[in-house]
C-alpha atoms as a printed R data frame, in Angstrom:
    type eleno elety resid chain resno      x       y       z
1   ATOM     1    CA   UNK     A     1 34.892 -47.349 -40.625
2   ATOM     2    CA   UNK     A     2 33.530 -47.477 -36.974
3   ATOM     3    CA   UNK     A     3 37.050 -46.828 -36.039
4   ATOM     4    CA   UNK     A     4 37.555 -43.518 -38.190
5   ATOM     5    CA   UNK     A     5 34.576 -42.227 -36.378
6   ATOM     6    CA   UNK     A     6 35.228 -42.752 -32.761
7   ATOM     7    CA   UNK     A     7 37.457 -39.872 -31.984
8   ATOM     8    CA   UNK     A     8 34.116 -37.582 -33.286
9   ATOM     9    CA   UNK     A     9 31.831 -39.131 -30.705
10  ATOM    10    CA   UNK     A    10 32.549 -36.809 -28.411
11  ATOM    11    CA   UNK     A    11 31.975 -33.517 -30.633
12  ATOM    12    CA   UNK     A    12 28.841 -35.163 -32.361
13  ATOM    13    CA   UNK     A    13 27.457 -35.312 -28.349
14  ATOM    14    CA   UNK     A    14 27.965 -32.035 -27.607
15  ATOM    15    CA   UNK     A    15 26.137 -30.702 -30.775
16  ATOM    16    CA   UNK     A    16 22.478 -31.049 -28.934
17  ATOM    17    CA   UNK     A    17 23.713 -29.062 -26.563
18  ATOM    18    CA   UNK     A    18 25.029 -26.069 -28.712
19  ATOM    19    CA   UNK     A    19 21.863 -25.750 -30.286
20  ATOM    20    CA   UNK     A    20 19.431 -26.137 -27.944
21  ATOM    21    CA   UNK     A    21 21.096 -24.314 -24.590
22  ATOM    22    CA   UNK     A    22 20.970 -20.746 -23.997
23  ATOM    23    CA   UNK     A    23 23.435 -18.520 -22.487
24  ATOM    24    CA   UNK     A    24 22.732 -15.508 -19.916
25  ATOM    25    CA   UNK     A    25 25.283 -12.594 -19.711
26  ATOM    26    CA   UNK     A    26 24.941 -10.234 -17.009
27  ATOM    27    CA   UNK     A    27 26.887  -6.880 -16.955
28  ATOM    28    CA   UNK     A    28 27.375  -5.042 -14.222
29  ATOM    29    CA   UNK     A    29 27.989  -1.005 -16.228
30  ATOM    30    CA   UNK     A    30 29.571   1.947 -14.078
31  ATOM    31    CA   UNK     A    31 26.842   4.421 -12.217
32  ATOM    32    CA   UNK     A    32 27.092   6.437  -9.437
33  ATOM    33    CA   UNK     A    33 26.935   3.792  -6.611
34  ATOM    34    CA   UNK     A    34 29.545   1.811  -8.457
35  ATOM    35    CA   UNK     A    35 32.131   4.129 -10.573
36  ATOM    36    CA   UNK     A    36 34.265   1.313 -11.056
37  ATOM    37    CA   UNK     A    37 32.689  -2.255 -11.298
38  ATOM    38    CA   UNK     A    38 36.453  -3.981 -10.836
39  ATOM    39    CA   UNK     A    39 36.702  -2.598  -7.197
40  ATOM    40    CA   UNK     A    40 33.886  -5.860  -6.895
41  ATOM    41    CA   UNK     A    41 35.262  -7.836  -4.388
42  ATOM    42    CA   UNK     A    42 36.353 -11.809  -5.755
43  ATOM    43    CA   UNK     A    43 33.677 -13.166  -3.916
44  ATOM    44    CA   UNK     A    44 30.715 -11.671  -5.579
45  ATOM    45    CA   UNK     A    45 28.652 -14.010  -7.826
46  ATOM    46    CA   UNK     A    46 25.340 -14.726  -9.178
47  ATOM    47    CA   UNK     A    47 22.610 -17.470  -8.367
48  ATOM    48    CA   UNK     A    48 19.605 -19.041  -9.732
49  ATOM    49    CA   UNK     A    49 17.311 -20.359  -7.718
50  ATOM    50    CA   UNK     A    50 14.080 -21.987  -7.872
51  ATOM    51    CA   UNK     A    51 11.162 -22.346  -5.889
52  ATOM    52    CA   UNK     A    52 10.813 -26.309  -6.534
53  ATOM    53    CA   UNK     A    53 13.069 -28.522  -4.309
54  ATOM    54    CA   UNK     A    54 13.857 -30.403  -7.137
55  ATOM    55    CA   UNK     A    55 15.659 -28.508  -9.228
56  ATOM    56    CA   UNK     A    56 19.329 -27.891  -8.377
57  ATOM    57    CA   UNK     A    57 20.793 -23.418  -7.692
58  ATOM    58    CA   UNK     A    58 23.045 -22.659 -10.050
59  ATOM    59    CA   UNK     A    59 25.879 -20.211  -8.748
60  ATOM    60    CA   UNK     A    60 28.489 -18.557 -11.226
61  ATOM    61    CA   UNK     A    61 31.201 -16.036 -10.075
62  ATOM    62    CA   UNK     A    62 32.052 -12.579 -11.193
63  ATOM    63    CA   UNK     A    63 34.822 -12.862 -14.451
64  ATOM    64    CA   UNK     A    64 37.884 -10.275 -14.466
65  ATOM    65    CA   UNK     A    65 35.764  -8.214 -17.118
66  ATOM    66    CA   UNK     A    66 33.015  -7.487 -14.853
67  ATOM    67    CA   UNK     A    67 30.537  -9.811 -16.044
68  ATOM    68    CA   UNK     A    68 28.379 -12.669 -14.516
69  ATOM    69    CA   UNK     A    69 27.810 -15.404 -17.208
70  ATOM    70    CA   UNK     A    70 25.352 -18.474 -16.946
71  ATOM    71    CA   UNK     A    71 25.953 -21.560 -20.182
72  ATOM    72    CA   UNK     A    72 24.787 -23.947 -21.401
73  ATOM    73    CA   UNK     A    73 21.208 -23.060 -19.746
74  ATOM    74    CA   UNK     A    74 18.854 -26.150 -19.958
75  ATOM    75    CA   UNK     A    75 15.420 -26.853 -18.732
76  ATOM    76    CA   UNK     A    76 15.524 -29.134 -15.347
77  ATOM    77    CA   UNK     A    77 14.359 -33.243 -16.371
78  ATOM    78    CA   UNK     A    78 12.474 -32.930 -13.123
79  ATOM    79    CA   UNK     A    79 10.145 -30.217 -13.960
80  ATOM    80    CA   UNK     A    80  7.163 -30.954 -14.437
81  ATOM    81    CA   UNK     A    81  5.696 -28.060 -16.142
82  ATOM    82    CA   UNK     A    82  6.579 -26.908 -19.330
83  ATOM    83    CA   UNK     A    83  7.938 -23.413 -18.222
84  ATOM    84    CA   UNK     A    84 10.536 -22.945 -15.057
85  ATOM    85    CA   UNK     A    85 10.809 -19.728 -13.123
86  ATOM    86    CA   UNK     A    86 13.996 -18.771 -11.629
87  ATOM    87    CA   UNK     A    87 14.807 -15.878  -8.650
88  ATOM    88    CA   UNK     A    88 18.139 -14.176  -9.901
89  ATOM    89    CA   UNK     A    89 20.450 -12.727  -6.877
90  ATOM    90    CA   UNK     A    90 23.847 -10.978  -7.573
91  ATOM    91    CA   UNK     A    91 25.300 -10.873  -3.917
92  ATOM    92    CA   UNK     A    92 28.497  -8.450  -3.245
93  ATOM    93    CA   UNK     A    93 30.114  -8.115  -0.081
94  ATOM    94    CA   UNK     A    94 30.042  -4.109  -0.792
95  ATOM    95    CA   UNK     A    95 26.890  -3.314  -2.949
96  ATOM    96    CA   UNK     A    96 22.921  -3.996  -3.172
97  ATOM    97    CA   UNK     A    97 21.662  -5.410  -6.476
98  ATOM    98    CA   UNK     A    98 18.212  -5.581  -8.201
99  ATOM    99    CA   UNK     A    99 16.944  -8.892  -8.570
100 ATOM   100    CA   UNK     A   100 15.172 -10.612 -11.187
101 ATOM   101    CA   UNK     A   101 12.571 -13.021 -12.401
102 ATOM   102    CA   UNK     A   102 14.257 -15.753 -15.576
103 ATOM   103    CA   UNK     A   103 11.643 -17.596 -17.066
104 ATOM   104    CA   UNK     A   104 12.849 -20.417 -19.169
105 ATOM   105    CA   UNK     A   105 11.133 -22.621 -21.479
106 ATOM   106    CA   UNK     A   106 11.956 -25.817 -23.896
107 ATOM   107    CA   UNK     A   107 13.335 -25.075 -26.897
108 ATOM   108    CA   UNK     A   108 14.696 -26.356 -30.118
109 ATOM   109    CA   UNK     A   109 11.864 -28.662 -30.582
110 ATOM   110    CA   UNK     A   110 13.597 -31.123 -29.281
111 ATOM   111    CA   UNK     A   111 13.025 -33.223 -25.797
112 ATOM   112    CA   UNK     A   112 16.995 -33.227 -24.822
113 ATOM   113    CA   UNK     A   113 16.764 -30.675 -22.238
114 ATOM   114    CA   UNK     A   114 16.682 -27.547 -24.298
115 ATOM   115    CA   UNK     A   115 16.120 -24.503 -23.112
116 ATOM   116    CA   UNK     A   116 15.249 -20.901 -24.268
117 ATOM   117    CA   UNK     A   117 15.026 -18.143 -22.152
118 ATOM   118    CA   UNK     A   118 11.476 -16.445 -22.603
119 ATOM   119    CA   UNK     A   119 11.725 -13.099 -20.484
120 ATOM   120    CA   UNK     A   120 13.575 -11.729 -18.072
121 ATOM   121    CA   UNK     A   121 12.338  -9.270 -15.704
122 ATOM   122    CA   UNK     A   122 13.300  -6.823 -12.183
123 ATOM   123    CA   UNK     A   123 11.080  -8.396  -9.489
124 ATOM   124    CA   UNK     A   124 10.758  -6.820  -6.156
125 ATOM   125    CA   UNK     A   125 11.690  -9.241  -2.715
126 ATOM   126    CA   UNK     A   126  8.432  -8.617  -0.429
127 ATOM   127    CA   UNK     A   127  5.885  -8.626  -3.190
128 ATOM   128    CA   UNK     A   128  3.705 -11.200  -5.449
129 ATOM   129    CA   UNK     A   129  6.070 -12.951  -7.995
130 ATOM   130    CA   UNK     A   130  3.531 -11.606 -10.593
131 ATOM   131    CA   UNK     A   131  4.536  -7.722  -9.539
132 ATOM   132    CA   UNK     A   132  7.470  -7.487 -12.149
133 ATOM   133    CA   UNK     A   133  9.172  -4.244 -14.104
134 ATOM   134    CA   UNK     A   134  9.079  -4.088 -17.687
135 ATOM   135    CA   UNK     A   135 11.107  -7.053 -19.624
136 ATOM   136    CA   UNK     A   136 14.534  -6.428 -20.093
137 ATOM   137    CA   UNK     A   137 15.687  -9.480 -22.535
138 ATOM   138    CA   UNK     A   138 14.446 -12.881 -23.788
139 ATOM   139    CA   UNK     A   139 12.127 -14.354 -26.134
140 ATOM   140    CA   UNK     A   140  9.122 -12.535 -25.071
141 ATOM   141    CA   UNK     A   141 10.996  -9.212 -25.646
142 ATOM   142    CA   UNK     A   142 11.683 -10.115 -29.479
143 ATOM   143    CA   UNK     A   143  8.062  -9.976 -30.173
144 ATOM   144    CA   UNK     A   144  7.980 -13.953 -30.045
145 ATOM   145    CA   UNK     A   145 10.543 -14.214 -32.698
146 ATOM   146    CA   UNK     A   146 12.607 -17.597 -32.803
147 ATOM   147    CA   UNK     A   147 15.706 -18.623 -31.239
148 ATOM   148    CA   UNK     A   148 18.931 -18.159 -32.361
149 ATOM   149    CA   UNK     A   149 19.462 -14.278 -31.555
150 ATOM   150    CA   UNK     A   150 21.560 -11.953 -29.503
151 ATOM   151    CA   UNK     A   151 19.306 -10.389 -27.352
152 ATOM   152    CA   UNK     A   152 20.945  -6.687 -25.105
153 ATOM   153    CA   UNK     A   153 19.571  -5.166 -22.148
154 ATOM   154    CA   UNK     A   154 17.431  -3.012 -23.986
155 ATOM   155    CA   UNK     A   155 15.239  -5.485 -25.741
156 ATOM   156    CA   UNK     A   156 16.735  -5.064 -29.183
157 ATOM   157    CA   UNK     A   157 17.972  -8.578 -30.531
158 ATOM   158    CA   UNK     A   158 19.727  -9.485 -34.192
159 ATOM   159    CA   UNK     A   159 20.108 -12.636 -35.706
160 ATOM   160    CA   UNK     A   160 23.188 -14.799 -35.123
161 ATOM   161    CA   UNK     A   161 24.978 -15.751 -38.506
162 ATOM   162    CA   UNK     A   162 25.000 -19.096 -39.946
163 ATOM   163    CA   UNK     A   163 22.963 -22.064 -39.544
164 ATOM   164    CA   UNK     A   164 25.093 -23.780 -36.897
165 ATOM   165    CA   UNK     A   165 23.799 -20.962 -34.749
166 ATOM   166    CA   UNK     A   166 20.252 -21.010 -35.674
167 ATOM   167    CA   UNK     A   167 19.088 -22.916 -32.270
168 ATOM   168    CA   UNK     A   168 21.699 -20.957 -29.403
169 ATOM   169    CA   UNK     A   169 20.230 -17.642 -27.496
170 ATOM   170    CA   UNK     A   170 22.325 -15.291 -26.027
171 ATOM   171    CA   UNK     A   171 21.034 -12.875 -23.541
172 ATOM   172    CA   UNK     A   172 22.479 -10.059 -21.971
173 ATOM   173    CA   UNK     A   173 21.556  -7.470 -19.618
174 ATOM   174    CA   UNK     A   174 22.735  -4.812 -17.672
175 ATOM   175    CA   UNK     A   175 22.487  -5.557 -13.556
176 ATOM   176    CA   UNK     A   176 21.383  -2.293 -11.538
177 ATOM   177    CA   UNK     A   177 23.517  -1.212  -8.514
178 ATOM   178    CA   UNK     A   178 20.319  -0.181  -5.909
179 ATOM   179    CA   UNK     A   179 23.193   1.148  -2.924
180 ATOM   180    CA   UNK     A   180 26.132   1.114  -1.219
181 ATOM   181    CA   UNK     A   181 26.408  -1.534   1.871
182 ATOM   182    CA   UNK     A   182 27.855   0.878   4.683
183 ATOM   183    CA   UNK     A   183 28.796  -1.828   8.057
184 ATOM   184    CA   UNK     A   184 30.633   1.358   9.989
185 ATOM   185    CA   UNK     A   185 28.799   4.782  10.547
186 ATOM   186    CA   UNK     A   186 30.967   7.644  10.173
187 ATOM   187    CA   UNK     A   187 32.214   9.839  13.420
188 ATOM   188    CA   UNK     A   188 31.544  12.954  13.136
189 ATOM   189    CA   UNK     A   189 33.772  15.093  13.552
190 ATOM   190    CA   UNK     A   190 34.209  18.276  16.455
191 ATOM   191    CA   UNK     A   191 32.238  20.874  16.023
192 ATOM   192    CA   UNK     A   192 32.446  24.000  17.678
193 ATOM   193    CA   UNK     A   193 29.516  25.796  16.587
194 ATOM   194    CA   UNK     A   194 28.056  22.547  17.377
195 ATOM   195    CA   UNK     A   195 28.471  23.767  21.179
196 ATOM   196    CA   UNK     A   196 25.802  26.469  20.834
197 ATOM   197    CA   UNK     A   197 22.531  24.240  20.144
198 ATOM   198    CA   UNK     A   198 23.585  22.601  23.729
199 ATOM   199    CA   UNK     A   199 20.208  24.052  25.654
200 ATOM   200    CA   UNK     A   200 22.680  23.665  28.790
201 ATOM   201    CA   UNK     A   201 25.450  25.915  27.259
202 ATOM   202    CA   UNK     A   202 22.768  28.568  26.095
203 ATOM   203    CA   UNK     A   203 21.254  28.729  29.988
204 ATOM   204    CA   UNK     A   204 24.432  29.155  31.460
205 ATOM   205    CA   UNK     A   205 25.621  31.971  28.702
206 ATOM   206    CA   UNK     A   206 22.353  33.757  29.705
207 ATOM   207    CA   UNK     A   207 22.586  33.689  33.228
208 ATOM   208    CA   UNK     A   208 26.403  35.308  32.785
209 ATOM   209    CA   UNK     A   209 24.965  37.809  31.146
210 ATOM   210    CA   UNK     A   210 22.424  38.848  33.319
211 ATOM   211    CA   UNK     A   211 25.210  38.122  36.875
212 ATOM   212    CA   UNK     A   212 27.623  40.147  35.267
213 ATOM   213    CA   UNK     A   213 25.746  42.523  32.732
214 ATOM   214    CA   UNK     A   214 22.931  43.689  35.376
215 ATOM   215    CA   UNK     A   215 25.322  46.030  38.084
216 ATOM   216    CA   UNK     A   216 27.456  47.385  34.956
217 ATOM   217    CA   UNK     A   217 23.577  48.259  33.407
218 ATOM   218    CA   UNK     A   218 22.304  49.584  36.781
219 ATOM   219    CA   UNK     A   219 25.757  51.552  36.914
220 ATOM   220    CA   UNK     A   220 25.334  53.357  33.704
221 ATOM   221    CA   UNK     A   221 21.630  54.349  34.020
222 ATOM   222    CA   UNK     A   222 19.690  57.788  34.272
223 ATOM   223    CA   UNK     A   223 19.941  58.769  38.226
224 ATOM   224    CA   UNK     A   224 16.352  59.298  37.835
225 ATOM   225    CA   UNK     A   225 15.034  56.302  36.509
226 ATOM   226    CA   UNK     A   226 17.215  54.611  38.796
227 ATOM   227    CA   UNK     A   227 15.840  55.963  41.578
228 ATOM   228    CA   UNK     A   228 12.259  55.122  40.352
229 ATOM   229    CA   UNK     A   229 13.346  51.917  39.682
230 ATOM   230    CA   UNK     A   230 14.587  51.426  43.286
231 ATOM   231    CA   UNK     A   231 11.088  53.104  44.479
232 ATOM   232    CA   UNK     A   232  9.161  50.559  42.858
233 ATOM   233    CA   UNK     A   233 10.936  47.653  44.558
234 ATOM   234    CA   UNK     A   234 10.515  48.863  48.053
235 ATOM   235    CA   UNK     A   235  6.407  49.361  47.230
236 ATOM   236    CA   UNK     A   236  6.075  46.089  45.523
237 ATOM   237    CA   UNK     A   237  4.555  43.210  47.104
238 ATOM   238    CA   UNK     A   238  8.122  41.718  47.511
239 ATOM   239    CA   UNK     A   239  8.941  44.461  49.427
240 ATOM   240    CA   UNK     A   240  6.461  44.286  52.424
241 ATOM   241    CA   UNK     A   241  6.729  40.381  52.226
242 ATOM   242    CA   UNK     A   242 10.838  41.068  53.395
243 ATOM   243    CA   UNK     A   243  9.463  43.562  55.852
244 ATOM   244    CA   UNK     A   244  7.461  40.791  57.167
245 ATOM   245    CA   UNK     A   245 10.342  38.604  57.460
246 ATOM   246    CA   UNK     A   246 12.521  40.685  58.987
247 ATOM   247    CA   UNK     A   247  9.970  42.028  61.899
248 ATOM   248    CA   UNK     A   248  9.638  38.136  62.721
249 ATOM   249    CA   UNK     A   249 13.849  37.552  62.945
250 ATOM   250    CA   UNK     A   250 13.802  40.259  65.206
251 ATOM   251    CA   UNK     A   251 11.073  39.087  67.584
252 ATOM   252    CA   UNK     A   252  9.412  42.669  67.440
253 ATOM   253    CA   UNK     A   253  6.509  43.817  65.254
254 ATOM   254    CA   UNK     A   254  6.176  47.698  64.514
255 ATOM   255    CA   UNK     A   255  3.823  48.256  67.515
256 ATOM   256    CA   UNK     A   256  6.345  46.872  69.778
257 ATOM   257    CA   UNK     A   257  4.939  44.017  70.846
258 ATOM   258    CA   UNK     A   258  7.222  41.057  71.756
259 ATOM   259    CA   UNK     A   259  6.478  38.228  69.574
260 ATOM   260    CA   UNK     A   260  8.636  35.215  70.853
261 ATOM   261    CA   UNK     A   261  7.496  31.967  71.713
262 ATOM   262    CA   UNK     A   262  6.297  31.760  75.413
263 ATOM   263    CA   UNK     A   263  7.270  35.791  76.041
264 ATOM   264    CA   UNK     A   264  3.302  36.728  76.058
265 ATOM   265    CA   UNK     A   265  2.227  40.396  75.222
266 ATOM   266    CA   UNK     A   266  4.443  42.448  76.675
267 ATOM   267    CA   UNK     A   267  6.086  45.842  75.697
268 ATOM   268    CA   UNK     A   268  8.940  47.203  76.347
């Protein structure tokens, strides 16, 4: 008789775990910093880590249909309270993700290391593990209901079917894509109406304007205001100060006085 029942050991020591271990599926949707969630590269995957050095990360990879699934959840034998917190991280190679609080619990009434997932929730890095979002999956977000149910990003949950199902949780949520990792800036590319806010180019273009616009102006004006134009210059103060200048080049003031060094006062 012992014989007949060996070969079911092993699938009589799994059944604790089937009923007592919950499972967390994590899918990453389209939006508009991630049209297309299989350009992922391989490498991205998910990890749960916690803040006691005890307990053990647990790291999962990204599947082929762009989702991020954790089994056979369990609370850690170490732990010595009766609830265990965990940081979620999705890294990616080519996009930010949110990250969230998992707070898991014993479950199934049972000491074996079952677990059910009470609440998960977005948590911000850089601020108190207390400051969370609003709870998107889990126990708490059935109203407290029991185990046993399929539980979407939304909070909504229905009860799995049959009683060989009546201690496994399933949660699933929807990851949020926060940005785009960019590692090269863009060149921007030439310009040329990008040459006119150059303060150098505009100085220049003015003072062309004036070299070469001024004579064809002064060419093309009424004789008579030229003429008073010209007056004005000669009895401006610029005027007598070139006066000046000139008498002193020339060693001879307007009296007739020689000027020079070491010639004295003499006239002509």
């Amino acid at each position: 008789m012992l014989l007949l029942l060996l070969p079911l050991l092993p699938l009589l020591a799994t059944i604790p775990h089937l009923c007592s271990a919950a499972s967390l599926i994590i899918s990453i949707p389209p939006s508009t910093q991630l049209p297309n969630p299989n350009a992922l590269p391989p490498s991205t995957h998910a990890t749960l880590l916690s803040g006691v050095a005890q307990v053990p990360r647990i790291s999962t990879p990204l599947t082929a249909r762009s989702t991020i699934e954790f089994h056979n959840l369990t609370r850690p034998a170490s732990s010595d309270s009766s609830a265990q917190s965990y940081l979620l991280t999705i890294s990616a190679l080519s996009h930010v993700f949110a990250c969230y609080r998992v707070d898991i619990i014993p479950g199934g009434g049972s000491a074996d290391g079952g677990a059910v997932i009470e609440g998960i929730w977005e948590t911000y890095p850089g601020s108190a593990w207390s400051d969370r979002g609003p709870i998107l999956g889990g126990k708490a977000a059935q109203g407290g209901g029991a185990s046993g149910s399929v539980v979407n990003s939304a909070g909504s949950s229905s009860k799995g079917p049959g009683p060989e199902r009546e201690q496994e949780q399933i949660v699933r949520i929807d990851a949020k894509v926060l940005s785009r990792r960019d590692f090269y800036e863009q060149r921007a590319g030439f310009n040329p109406l990008g040459l006119l806010m150059n303060p150098m180019v505009l100085l220049g273009a003015v003072a062309m304007a004036i070299t070469f616009g001024m004579p064809y102006l002064m060419d093309n004006i009424d004789p008579d205001l030229k003429a008073e134009f010209q007056e004005q210059q000669k009895n401006g103060p610029l005027a007598g100060m070139h006066s000046a200048l000139q008498a002193a080049a020339s060693g001879v003031s307007s009296s007739g006085v020689d000027l020079r060094e070491g010639g004295g006062a003499r006239r002509r």
